[in-house]
Amino acid sequence: MLENLKKQVFEANLELVKQGLVIYTWGNVSGIDREKGYVVIKPSGVSYDEMKAEDMVVVDLEGNIVEGSMNPSSDTPTHLALYKEFSDIGGVVHTHSEWATSWAQAGREIPCYGTTHADYFYGSVPCTRKLTDEEIKGQYELETGNVIIETMKAKQYKPLEMPAIIIFNHGPFSWGKTPKEAVHNAKVLEEVSKMAHRTEAINKDIVSIDKILLDKHYLRKHGANAYYGQKK
Amino acid sequence: MLENLKKQVFEANLELVKQGLVIYTWGNVSGIDREKGYVVIKPSGVSYDEMKAEDMVVVDLEGNIVEGSMNPSSDTPTHLALYKEFSDIGGVVHTHSEWATSWAQAGREIPCYGTTHADYFYGSVPCTRKLTDEEIKGQYELETGNVIIETMKAKQYKPLEMPAIIIFNHGPFSWGKTPKEAVHNAKVLEEVSKMAHRTEAINKDIVSIDKILLDKHYLRKHGANAYYGQKK
Amino acid sequence: MLENLKKQVFEANLELVKQGLVIYTWGNVSGIDREKGYVVIKPSGVSYDEMKAEDMVVVDLEGNIVEGSMNPSSDTPTHLALYKEFSDIGGVVHTHSEWATSWAQAGREIPCYGTTHADYFYGSVPCTRKLTDEEIKGQYELETGNVIIETMKAKQYKPLEMPAIIIFNHGPFSWGKTPKEAVHNAKVLEEVSKMAHRTEAINKDIVSIDKILLDKHYLRKHGANAYYGQKK
Amino acid sequence: MLENLKKQVFEANLELVKQGLVIYTWGNVSGIDREKGYVVIKPSGVSYDEMKAEDMVVVDLEGNIVEGSMNPSSDTPTHLALYKEFSDIGGVVHTHSEWATSWAQAGREIPCYGTTHADYFYGSVPCTRKLTDEEIKGQYELETGNVIIETMKAKQYKPLEMPAIIIFNHGPFSWGKTPKEAVHNAKVLEEVSKMAHRTEAINKDIVSIDKILLDKHYLRKHGANAYYGQKK
């Protein structure tokens, strides 16, 4: 069942390790089959070097296990909330990658200080508010999804134009049209986080780039008139 | 004698190198056989690429060599003090890993700035006081163990809920139910130390996470009602 | 056509990855055949592990494709502007390498704090002004080349004595007598950028080295009386 | 001639690369045969992956080439000055390793902030004064040796108790009883430099460790009553 998607999700999970975004079991990738309404996700707490493609767990959008002998990632309710709300995404990633997590712990959005950032993220990468005591004591992982959605809406960001966010006190989530693209965005977020900190360390008075340069770079790569790369 | 434990301790020592926690001879791992009351530990000043499993030294809890042709690690008295006091630990690790050592040199406890930390350490990772002149001139390595115990007690930490500490002016010790788990905790400590510094660099006014989030993350992974990972 | 130059440019592109200066498609190298007036450059948005030597695109100095089935790098107009103005250069490199880009994002020139810098760059590595709105909305990549040239002239730098620059809000360009040398300079720029930041972090009152030491090191390696290395 | 020493010096040069202390041609190692009064040193400006053991150059203590078809390292006069003055050293290393060089560029001695440092260096690692204009214009590399010696004397350091120094505006030199030990000390200096900066970043009010702890660690490893490691 969903062998191809399982393979994609499995390989995207391994790519997290290869890109230095995850150690031990500190991350997870999922992918969705929109037609069937099923999500494939990494099992919880399983180490990357023991994991196989067939260990991926299939759940429906309510979190019921459809196939698989292991528990799905404990972050599954967060993934599901994002798939339900962001109808055009196909993959979701969560990591504790060191630089994005440091920004998340610091509780600050990541300003757009250069064209590397603008090539992927159409504005500052947002940081959620803290979860309330009730949210933490309640359905914590679901509420994490909810606060992501709340933040994206407040910022008026479209999911594919801002394919990443950081959770205050926690770490990053990213997404994309496919699991692979979600991992790609997780890596870019990490690089951008690292350079943003260093930019501030080198010049404490620096401000975000101008809107016109943000538009230029984001749109030369992603807009209707994009001219970066090869014709598809 | 204790071939299985020797193998575990040997492999845990090599894992320190693989995880980037140790260069040259700058670290050591031990493990205990609680039934026999014997501790297996790395020999002193022997380089990791020449070391073999049979080079591990067996000592009793008073530090007498039971088996082995080499001197045990010069830090053996510290390890023994911890095994005597913390009856539920099975492995101890000492390293000079770069980030945890930098915090140790700075003489500050490592605040809990995020859920990565909360998943493993149930509060701030403590930093000992400086050793007194008498302690340094006396049984220095034993006194290092004593000041660890004194600090853990003053903080009212249970050893397996706070499986790491940093020694002022020196570096980290960690422990766990097994030598392998002690190494795992040494790696997590290093990651958490690195991100704690960066968190402060990104936001100098940041404070520790709230107790309710600390509880949520520590207990979803370690408490009686833990739901992270697979059923054991 | 230009098989040898294609091979050089291809290998120089791979060297960017090997030296840790580029991830994904975040960089490009070109080389020029001065006699023919043709430039060989990486295709746009093609990943390094799929790329072959024969994928390199040949363009004339006006940017017309002379040979090749793919689009050349979107930064081609910048490369061409540099080849037209700096008649003694043979290779050009653009990257988003993490430290040089952080300085570019910070909008500061990179001071010469030591002999490592002085061995390669005959003064501070300059940072361009921001591009104007008109330049961004117009022929952006060409204007990027123009602002490099404007900055080099204002500083009275000879291209081979200052073989690198950083673009405000963007990242570094470097060049050299060959594509290989241009990559070498990109790597040195990255090392020098990293150490310059750390130098300031260790001593906030530090100033650039004296002119006499800059001359000594630059000229012992590059001047008419150079005595570093082997006789050629 | 001196085949064994050539092999040692060659391997020590490669170890610099392996330990991440050198890129390109940015470093050199030498060794001395005290009986013959000859020094073996890396040729100037030759890259590490092309170099062979037989390329090592043999010079006498006045710098005359005794054997070898290539120019010796341009830093040879510095090495020779150290061998003449420090009669108990057998190997000398120069690098531009990133952290030690950053301290050198910052013009600050490296304080002893912990036992890692105290295990190898018996006090702060000194930083020379700037060279004068006359020294730079004159026999620059010889004067670099002279200012090292002047600094060591002023600090009353014995060469084997303080086997490293940093040259203001330039970078580190280290030494030891053998070329291999000199490289080991270069690596330790790099680690210690990195942790010293981070220590200050984590706690700006931190001060050097007490003399009694410095003595304890240095002497448990190096003194007449050393008890670290195995009996030799």
CSV table of C-alpha atoms in Angstrom, one decimal, chain C residues 82-168:
chain,number,residue,atom,x,y,z
C,82,LEU,CA,33.4,41.4,-15.4
C,83,TYR,CA,35.2,39.7,-18.4
C,84,LYS,CA,34.6,42.8,-20.5
C,85,GLU,CA,36.0,45.2,-17.9
C,86,PHE,CA,38.8,43.1,-16.3
C,87,SER,CA,40.8,42.1,-19.3
C,88,ASP,CA,43.4,40.0,-17.4
C,89,ILE,CA,41.0,37.6,-15.7
C,90,GLY,CA,40.2,34.2,-17.0
C,91,GLY,CA,37.7,32.7,-14.6
C,92,VAL,CA,34.8,34.0,-12.4
C,93,VAL,CA,33.1,32.4,-9.4
C,94,HIS,CA,29.9,33.2,-7.6
C,95,THR,CA,28.8,31.4,-4.4
C,96,HIS,CA,26.6,31.9,-1.3
C,97,SER,CA,29.4,30.6,0.9
C,98,GLU,CA,28.3,31.0,4.5
C,99,TRP,CA,30.9,33.5,6.0
C,100,ALA,CA,31.4,35.7,2.9
C,101,THR,CA,27.7,35.9,2.5
C,102,SER,CA,27.2,36.8,6.1
C,103,TRP,CA,29.6,39.8,5.6
C,104,ALA,CA,27.8,40.7,2.4
C,105,GLN,CA,24.4,40.6,4.2
C,106,ALA,CA,26.0,42.8,7.0
C,107,GLY,CA,27.0,45.3,4.3
C,108,ARG,CA,30.6,45.7,5.5
C,109,GLU,CA,33.9,45.4,3.7
C,110,ILE,CA,36.2,42.7,5.2
C,111,PRO,CA,39.2,44.4,6.9
C,112,CYS,CA,42.7,42.9,6.5
C,113,TYR,CA,43.3,41.6,10.0
C,114,GLY,CA,46.3,39.4,9.3
C,115,THR,CA,48.8,37.9,6.9
C,116,THR,CA,46.5,35.1,5.7
C,117,HIS,CA,44.4,37.9,4.1
C,118,ALA,CA,47.4,39.9,3.0
C,119,ASP,CA,48.8,36.9,1.2
C,120,TYR,CA,45.9,37.0,-1.3
C,121,PHE,CA,44.0,40.3,-1.1
C,122,TYR,CA,45.9,43.6,-1.3
C,123,GLY,CA,43.7,45.5,1.1
C,124,SER,CA,40.1,45.3,2.6
C,125,VAL,CA,37.8,43.1,0.5
C,126,PRO,CA,35.3,45.7,-0.7
C,127,CYS,CA,31.5,45.6,-0.3
C,128,THR,CA,29.3,47.2,-3.0
C,129,ARG,CA,26.6,49.7,-2.3
C,130,LYS,CA,23.0,48.5,-2.4
C,131,LEU,CA,21.6,48.4,-5.9
C,132,THR,CA,19.0,51.2,-6.6
C,133,ASP,CA,15.4,50.3,-7.3
C,134,GLU,CA,15.9,51.1,-10.9
C,135,GLU,CA,18.9,48.7,-11.1
C,136,ILE,CA,16.9,46.0,-9.4
C,137,LYS,CA,13.9,46.4,-11.7
C,138,GLY,CA,16.0,46.8,-14.8
C,139,GLN,CA,18.8,44.5,-16.0
C,140,TYR,CA,19.5,43.2,-12.5
C,141,GLU,CA,22.3,40.7,-13.2
C,142,LEU,CA,24.1,43.2,-15.5
C,143,GLU,CA,23.7,45.9,-12.9
C,144,THR,CA,25.3,43.6,-10.4
C,145,GLY,CA,28.3,43.4,-12.6
C,146,ASN,CA,28.3,47.2,-13.0
C,147,VAL,CA,28.2,47.9,-9.3
C,148,ILE,CA,31.2,45.5,-8.9
C,149,ILE,CA,33.1,47.4,-11.5
C,150,GLU,CA,32.1,50.8,-10.0
C,151,THR,CA,33.3,49.7,-6.5
C,152,MET,CA,36.6,48.3,-7.8
C,153,LYS,CA,37.3,51.6,-9.6
C,154,ALA,CA,36.4,53.8,-6.6
C,155,LYS,CA,38.8,51.7,-4.5
C,156,GLN,CA,41.4,51.9,-7.2
C,157,TYR,CA,42.0,48.2,-7.0
C,158,LYS,CA,43.5,46.2,-9.8
C,159,PRO,CA,41.4,43.1,-10.5
C,160,LEU,CA,44.2,40.6,-9.9
C,161,GLU,CA,45.4,42.3,-6.8
C,162,MET,CA,41.9,42.3,-5.3
C,163,PRO,CA,40.3,39.1,-6.8
C,164,ALA,CA,37.1,39.2,-4.8
C,165,ILE,CA,34.2,41.4,-3.7
C,166,ILE,CA,31.0,41.0,-1.8
C,167,ILE,CA,27.6,42.3,-3.0
C,168,PHE,CA,25.6,44.0,-0.3
